[in-house]
Amino acid sequence: MTATTTPPTPAPASPASPAPATPAVGTWTLTWHGVRTVTALELRQRVRSSRWKAALVVWFVIVGAITLLAGGALTVFDESAARTDEAGPVLFVVVTALVLGLGLLVTPTLASTSVNGDRSAGTLATLQVTLLSPAEIAAGKLLAAWLSACAFLAVSLPFFAIALAMGGVPAATLPRVVVLTALLLAAVCGMGLGWSTLAARPAGSTVLTFVTVAALTVFTPIFFGLTYPFLSTTQDVQVYSVPDSYWEQMDDEGMPTGQPVCELDVQERAVARTEWTWWLLAVNPFAVVADGAVPDVPQEPYTAAAYANQTTQALRDLRLGAPEILDECWAQEDTSDVIPARDGAGPVWPYGLAVNLLLGAAGFVVAVRRLRIPQRTLARGTRVA
């Protein structure tokens, strides 16, 4: 008799431990780690480029040369300019306009090729298949472009300090100029980022960004001037001026006799409804910085600071339209006893800055939506990976 052996019953297999779940990444998922990662990658790529360092050097040389030439020109036209407080405000205005103008020219090239340039190089798909969300990729590229633009602004700070050292400019003006300029550059970076996702070629997005910046800086005053005749109507208004009878009595030398006395009269004048189109000038980046940086304090007459205040006040008065009484009394400096004081319209730079930032935010939103995967439609000839 042979004994039969029963094979041992195999032990039940232990259930395999579940793999760690991958966190869900949405389109608008935004973490500081993801934004910092993309920003660091973008900045390393820019710093390694020799063109980046050369651009900073060229920027410093150009701003410095124009600052020195402007200071020398002030001395030539006015021998006492170097010893008075007049040179400081004028030089500060020159440096501010120069830095803002050059910044608006350089910034579009920093953000307008960040997406389609990576797509052409085949590196964008590598970022899109990671755990980085479209919002983190767009925010990282936007932050990198803005920091690069702010580097040019930081290089210009010594020349602002020179203008401040010459006197005549309140110390609080410099931080206002720097903050407003930095915010405007951030808005331009957002616009360039949006065009970078819409245009298939880097050259196309760069041109579109430049056209957008030109529309804000150059075309807005042109449009304001073109619409001015269409908004002007001839009507009877009250005018406070020297009467025509003053010019009827002449002496032997052909000069009017007596002292001119202004009178209130009703005359026909062309009245423009500028309260409908003032926003065309308010959205201009130069108007934003000028209105937001100039301190709203009384200034001595016939000085550069007084002229700057008058310019910004004229921009604010456009919101109110034509006054009830036109002041054409050249023979009397103080006409407040006849001309009623108008309620101040207040600063216009918040409206202009808000429009620029909204355009930049719109570009960022477009970039996030265009970076989503899978992308249903792509431009013809676009490289995916």
Coordinates of C-alpha atoms in Angstrom, one line a residue:
M1 CA 0.0 0.0 0.0
T2 CA 1.4 3.3 -1.0
A3 CA 0.7 6.4 1.0
T4 CA -0.6 9.4 -0.8
T5 CA 0.6 12.8 0.2
T6 CA -1.6 15.8 -0.1
P7 CA 0.2 18.8 -1.5
P8 CA 0.3 21.7 0.9
T9 CA -2.4 24.3 0.3
P10 CA -0.7 27.5 -1.0
A11 CA -1.1 30.5 1.2
P12 CA -3.4 33.1 -0.1
A13 CA -1.4 35.8 -1.9
S14 CA -1.2 39.0 0.0
P15 CA -2.9 41.8 -1.8
A16 CA -0.5 44.1 -3.6
S17 CA -0.1 47.5 -2.0
P18 CA -1.9 50.2 -4.2
A19 CA 0.3 52.5 -6.1
P20 CA 0.3 56.1 -4.8
A21 CA -2.4 58.1 -6.5
T22 CA -1.2 60.8 -8.8
P23 CA -2.6 64.1 -7.7
A24 CA -5.1 65.5 -10.1
V25 CA -3.8 68.5 -12.0
G26 CA -6.4 70.9 -13.4
T27 CA -6.0 73.7 -15.9
W28 CA -5.9 76.4 -13.2
T29 CA -4.0 74.4 -10.6
L30 CA -1.4 76.9 -9.3
T31 CA 1.3 76.1 -6.8
W32 CA 4.4 78.1 -5.9
H33 CA 6.6 75.0 -6.5
G34 CA 5.4 74.7 -10.1
V35 CA 5.7 78.4 -10.9
R36 CA 9.2 78.5 -9.4
T37 CA 10.3 75.5 -11.4
V38 CA 9.3 77.0 -14.7
T39 CA 10.6 80.4 -13.7
A40 CA 14.0 79.0 -12.8
L41 CA 14.2 77.1 -16.1
E42 CA 13.4 80.2 -18.1
L43 CA 15.9 82.4 -16.2
R44 CA 18.7 79.9 -16.4
Q45 CA 18.2 79.8 -20.2
R46 CA 18.3 83.6 -20.4
V47 CA 21.3 84.0 -18.1
R48 CA 23.4 81.5 -20.1
S49 CA 22.7 83.5 -23.2
S50 CA 25.4 86.0 -24.1
R51 CA 22.8 88.2 -25.8
W52 CA 21.1 88.8 -22.5
K53 CA 24.3 90.2 -20.9
A54 CA 25.1 92.2 -24.0
A55 CA 21.6 93.7 -23.9
L56 CA 22.0 94.8 -20.3
V57 CA 25.4 96.4 -21.1
V58 CA 24.0 98.2 -24.1
W59 CA 21.0 99.4 -22.1
F60 CA 23.3 100.8 -19.4
V61 CA 25.4 102.6 -21.9
I62 CA 22.5 104.1 -23.8
V63 CA 20.7 105.4 -20.7
G64 CA 23.9 106.7 -19.2
A65 CA 24.9 108.5 -22.4
I66 CA 21.6 110.2 -22.9
T67 CA 21.5 111.2 -19.3
L68 CA 24.9 112.8 -19.5
L69 CA 24.0 114.5 -22.8
A70 CA 20.8 115.8 -21.3
G71 CA 22.6 117.2 -18.3
G72 CA 25.2 118.8 -20.6
A73 CA 22.4 120.3 -22.8
L74 CA 20.8 121.9 -19.7
T75 CA 24.1 123.6 -18.8
V76 CA 24.5 124.9 -22.4
F77 CA 21.0 126.4 -22.6
D78 CA 21.1 127.7 -19.0
E79 CA 24.3 128.5 -17.4
S80 CA 22.7 128.4 -13.9
A81 CA 21.0 125.1 -14.5
A82 CA 23.7 123.1 -12.7
R83 CA 23.4 125.3 -9.6
T84 CA 19.6 125.5 -9.4
D85 CA 16.8 123.0 -8.8
E86 CA 15.6 123.3 -12.4
A87 CA 18.0 120.7 -13.8
G88 CA 16.8 118.0 -11.4
P89 CA 13.1 117.8 -12.5
V90 CA 14.0 118.1 -16.2
L91 CA 16.6 115.4 -16.1
F92 CA 14.3 113.2 -14.0
V93 CA 11.6 113.5 -16.7
V94 CA 14.1 112.7 -19.4
V95 CA 15.3 109.6 -17.6
T96 CA 11.8 108.5 -16.9
A97 CA 10.6 108.9 -20.4
L98 CA 13.7 107.2 -21.7
V99 CA 13.5 104.2 -19.4
L100 CA 9.8 103.7 -20.0
G101 CA 10.2 104.1 -23.8
L102 CA 13.1 101.6 -24.0
G103 CA 11.3 99.3 -21.6
L104 CA 8.3 99.2 -23.9
L105 CA 10.6 98.4 -26.8
V106 CA 12.6 95.6 -25.1
T107 CA 9.8 93.9 -23.1
P108 CA 7.8 92.5 -26.1
T109 CA 10.8 90.5 -27.2
L110 CA 11.1 88.9 -23.7
A111 CA 7.6 87.3 -23.6
S112 CA 6.3 87.2 -27.2
T113 CA 8.4 84.1 -28.0
S114 CA 8.3 82.2 -24.8
V115 CA 5.6 79.7 -25.9
N116 CA 5.8 79.4 -29.7
G117 CA 9.6 79.5 -29.4
D118 CA 9.6 76.5 -27.1
R119 CA 7.1 74.7 -29.4
S120 CA 9.4 75.3 -32.4
A121 CA 12.4 73.9 -30.4
G122 CA 10.4 70.9 -29.3
T123 CA 10.7 71.6 -25.6
L124 CA 7.2 72.8 -24.8
A125 CA 5.7 69.3 -25.0
T126 CA 8.2 68.1 -22.4
L127 CA 6.7 70.6 -19.9
Q128 CA 3.1 69.8 -20.8
V129 CA 3.4 66.1 -20.1
T130 CA 4.7 66.7 -16.6
L131 CA 2.6 67.4 -13.5
L132 CA 2.9 71.1 -14.2
S133 CA -0.5 72.6 -14.9
P134 CA -1.1 75.0 -17.8
A135 CA -1.5 77.9 -15.3
E136 CA 1.8 77.1 -13.7
I137 CA 3.6 77.0 -17.0
A138 CA 2.1 80.3 -18.1
A139 CA 2.7 81.9 -14.7
G140 CA 6.3 80.8 -14.7
K141 CA 7.0 82.1 -18.1
L142 CA 5.2 85.4 -17.3
L143 CA 7.2 85.8 -14.0
A144 CA 10.5 85.1 -15.8
A145 CA 9.8 87.6 -18.5
W146 CA 8.8 90.2 -16.0
L147 CA 11.9 89.7 -13.8
S148 CA 14.0 90.0 -16.9
A149 CA 12.3 93.3 -17.8
C150 CA 12.7 94.5 -14.2
A151 CA 16.5 93.8 -14.5
F152 CA 16.7 96.5 -17.2
L153 CA 14.7 98.8 -14.8
A154 CA 17.1 98.1 -12.0
V155 CA 20.1 98.9 -14.2
S156 CA 18.6 102.4 -14.7
L157 CA 18.3 103.2 -11.0
P158 CA 21.7 105.0 -10.7
F159 CA 20.6 107.5 -13.3
F160 CA 17.4 108.2 -11.4
A161 CA 19.5 108.7 -8.3
I162 CA 21.6 111.3 -10.2
A163 CA 18.5 113.3 -11.1
L164 CA 17.3 113.1 -7.5
A165 CA 20.7 114.3 -6.2
M166 CA 20.5 117.4 -8.3
G167 CA 17.4 118.5 -6.3
G168 CA 14.0 119.7 -7.1
V169 CA 12.4 116.3 -7.2
P170 CA 10.6 114.9 -4.1
A171 CA 12.1 111.6 -2.9
A172 CA 8.7 109.9 -3.0
T173 CA 8.6 110.4 -6.8
L174 CA 11.2 107.7 -7.5
P175 CA 9.3 104.7 -5.9
R176 CA 6.1 105.8 -7.7
V177 CA 7.9 105.8 -11.0
V178 CA 9.5 102.5 -10.4
V179 CA 6.3 100.8 -9.2
L180 CA 4.2 102.1 -12.1
T181 CA 6.8 101.3 -14.7
A182 CA 7.2 97.7 -13.3
L183 CA 3.4 97.2 -13.4
L184 CA 3.2 98.4 -17.0
L185 CA 6.0 96.1 -18.0
A186 CA 4.2 93.2 -16.4
A187 CA 1.1 94.1 -18.4
V188 CA 3.2 94.1 -21.6
C189 CA 4.6 90.7 -20.7
G190 CA 1.1 89.3 -20.3
M191 CA 0.1 90.7 -23.7
G192 CA 3.2 89.1 -25.3
L193 CA 2.6 85.8 -23.6
G194 CA -1.0 85.7 -25.0
W195 CA 0.2 86.5 -28.5
S196 CA 2.9 83.9 -28.2
T197 CA 0.3 81.2 -27.8
L198 CA -2.0 82.5 -30.6
A199 CA 0.7 83.0 -33.3
A200 CA 2.4 80.0 -34.8
R201 CA 5.7 81.8 -35.4
P202 CA 7.8 83.8 -33.0
A203 CA 8.2 86.6 -35.5
G204 CA 4.4 86.9 -35.9
S205 CA 3.8 87.1 -32.1
T206 CA 6.6 89.7 -31.7
V207 CA 5.1 91.9 -34.4
L208 CA 1.6 91.6 -32.8
T209 CA 3.0 92.5 -29.4
F210 CA 4.8 95.6 -30.8
V211 CA 1.6 96.6 -32.6
T212 CA -0.4 96.3 -29.3
V213 CA 2.2 98.5 -27.5
A214 CA 2.2 101.0 -30.4
A215 CA -1.6 101.2 -30.2
L216 CA -1.4 102.2 -26.5
T217 CA 1.5 104.6 -26.8
V218 CA 1.3 106.1 -30.3
F219 CA -2.1 105.5 -31.8
T220 CA -4.1 106.6 -28.7
P221 CA -3.1 110.3 -29.0
I222 CA -3.6 110.1 -32.7
F223 CA -7.1 108.8 -32.4
F224 CA -7.8 111.4 -29.8
G225 CA -6.7 114.1 -32.2
L226 CA -8.7 112.6 -35.1
T227 CA -11.9 112.4 -33.0
Y228 CA -11.5 116.0 -31.6
P229 CA -13.1 117.8 -34.7
F230 CA -16.1 115.4 -34.8
L231 CA -16.8 116.1 -31.1
S232 CA -16.6 119.8 -31.4
T233 CA -19.6 122.0 -31.9
T234 CA -20.0 125.8 -32.2
Q235 CA -22.2 127.3 -29.5
D236 CA -22.7 130.3 -27.4
V237 CA -20.6 130.2 -24.2
Q238 CA -19.6 132.7 -21.5
V239 CA -16.1 134.1 -22.0
Y240 CA -14.2 136.2 -19.5
S241 CA -11.8 138.3 -21.6
V242 CA -10.7 141.8 -22.5
P243 CA -13.5 143.5 -24.5
D244 CA -13.1 144.6 -28.1
S245 CA -13.6 148.3 -27.1
Y246 CA -10.2 148.3 -25.4
W247 CA -8.5 148.0 -28.8
E248 CA -10.6 150.9 -30.3
Q249 CA -8.8 153.7 -28.4
M250 CA -5.2 154.0 -29.6
D251 CA -2.5 156.6 -28.9
D252 CA -0.1 158.2 -31.4
E253 CA 2.2 155.2 -31.3
G254 CA -0.6 152.8 -32.1
M255 CA -0.8 151.3 -28.6
P256 CA -4.1 151.0 -26.7
T257 CA -4.6 153.5 -23.9
G258 CA -5.6 152.7 -20.4
Q259 CA -5.5 149.5 -18.4
P260 CA -7.4 146.5 -19.8
V261 CA -10.3 145.3 -17.7
C262 CA -11.8 141.9 -18.4
E263 CA -15.5 141.5 -18.7
L264 CA -17.9 138.6 -18.9
D265 CA -19.5 138.2 -22.3
V266 CA -21.3 135.7 -24.4
Q267 CA -19.4 134.6 -27.6
E268 CA -19.4 131.8 -30.0
R269 CA -16.7 129.2 -29.4
A270 CA -16.0 125.7 -30.5
V271 CA -16.7 123.3 -27.6
A272 CA -15.3 119.8 -27.6
R273 CA -16.9 116.9 -25.7
T274 CA -13.7 115.6 -24.4
E275 CA -15.5 113.7 -21.6
W276 CA -16.3 111.1 -24.1
T277 CA -12.7 110.5 -25.4
W278 CA -10.4 111.3 -22.4
W279 CA -9.8 107.6 -21.8
L280 CA -7.8 107.5 -25.1
L281 CA -5.1 109.5 -23.4
A282 CA -5.5 107.9 -20.0
V283 CA -4.6 104.4 -21.2
N284 CA -1.3 105.7 -22.6
P285 CA 1.6 104.3 -20.5
F286 CA 3.4 107.6 -20.5
A287 CA 0.3 109.4 -19.3
V288 CA -0.1 106.7 -16.5
V289 CA 3.4 107.3 -15.2
A290 CA 3.2 111.1 -15.6
D291 CA -0.1 111.4 -13.8
G292 CA 0.7 108.9 -11.1
A293 CA 4.3 110.0 -10.4
V294 CA 4.0 113.8 -10.3
P295 CA 3.2 114.8 -6.7
D296 CA -0.1 116.7 -6.4
V297 CA 1.4 119.6 -4.4
P298 CA 1.6 123.4 -5.1
Q299 CA 4.7 124.3 -7.0
E300 CA 6.4 127.6 -7.7
P301 CA 5.3 129.1 -11.0
Y302 CA 7.4 129.0 -14.1
T303 CA 9.3 125.9 -13.0
A304 CA 9.6 122.5 -14.6
A305 CA 7.6 120.9 -11.7
A306 CA 4.8 123.5 -12.2
Y307 CA 4.7 122.8 -16.0
A308 CA 4.5 119.0 -15.2
N309 CA 1.6 119.6 -12.8
Q310 CA -0.2 121.8 -15.4
T311 CA 0.2 119.0 -18.0
T312 CA -1.3 116.3 -15.7
Q313 CA -4.0 118.7 -14.6
A314 CA -5.0 119.4 -18.2
L315 CA -5.3 115.7 -18.7
R316 CA -7.6 115.4 -15.7
D317 CA -9.7 118.3 -16.9
L318 CA -10.4 116.5 -20.1
R319 CA -12.7 114.2 -18.0
L320 CA -14.9 117.2 -17.1
G321 CA -15.3 118.6 -20.6
A322 CA -15.5 122.3 -21.4
P323 CA -15.9 124.7 -18.5
E324 CA -19.0 126.8 -18.0
I325 CA -16.9 130.0 -18.3
L326 CA -13.9 130.2 -20.6
D327 CA -11.0 132.1 -19.0
E328 CA -9.3 134.2 -21.7
C329 CA -8.3 137.1 -19.5
W330 CA -4.6 137.6 -20.2
A331 CA -4.5 140.9 -18.2
Q332 CA -5.4 139.4 -14.9
E333 CA -3.5 136.5 -13.2
D334 CA -6.1 135.7 -10.6
T335 CA -9.6 135.2 -12.0
S336 CA -11.0 133.1 -9.2
D337 CA -13.4 135.9 -8.2
V338 CA -15.2 135.5 -11.6
I339 CA -14.4 132.0 -12.8
P340 CA -16.0 129.4 -10.4
A341 CA -13.7 126.7 -9.2
R342 CA -14.3 123.3 -10.9
D343 CA -14.6 120.2 -8.9
G344 CA -11.4 118.2 -9.4
A345 CA -11.8 115.2 -11.6
G346 CA -9.1 113.4 -9.7
P347 CA -6.2 111.4 -11.1
V348 CA -6.7 109.4 -14.2
W349 CA -3.8 107.0 -13.9
P350 CA -5.7 104.3 -12.0
Y351 CA -8.0 103.9 -15.0
G352 CA -5.2 103.8 -17.5
L353 CA -3.2 101.3 -15.3
A354 CA -6.3 99.1 -14.8
V355 CA -6.8 98.9 -18.6
N356 CA -3.2 97.9 -19.2
L357 CA -3.3 95.3 -16.5
L358 CA -6.6 93.9 -17.8
L359 CA -5.0 93.5 -21.2
G360 CA -2.1 91.7 -19.6
A361 CA -4.4 89.5 -17.6
A362 CA -6.4 88.7 -20.8
G363 CA -3.2 87.6 -22.5
F364 CA -2.4 85.4 -19.5
V365 CA -5.8 83.8 -19.6
V366 CA -5.5 83.1 -23.3
A367 CA -2.1 81.5 -22.7
V368 CA -3.4 79.2 -20.0
R369 CA -6.3 78.1 -22.3
R370 CA -4.0 77.5 -25.2
L371 CA -1.5 75.4 -23.1
R372 CA -4.2 72.9 -22.2
I373 CA -3.7 69.3 -23.4
P374 CA -4.9 67.7 -25.4
Q375 CA -5.2 70.7 -27.8
R376 CA -8.0 70.1 -30.3
T377 CA -6.8 72.4 -32.9
L378 CA -3.3 73.6 -33.8
A379 CA -2.1 76.0 -36.4
R380 CA -1.0 74.5 -39.7
G381 CA 2.7 73.5 -39.6
T382 CA 2.9 73.7 -35.8
R383 CA 5.3 71.4 -34.2
V384 CA 3.9 69.4 -31.2
A385 CA 7.0 67.6 -29.9

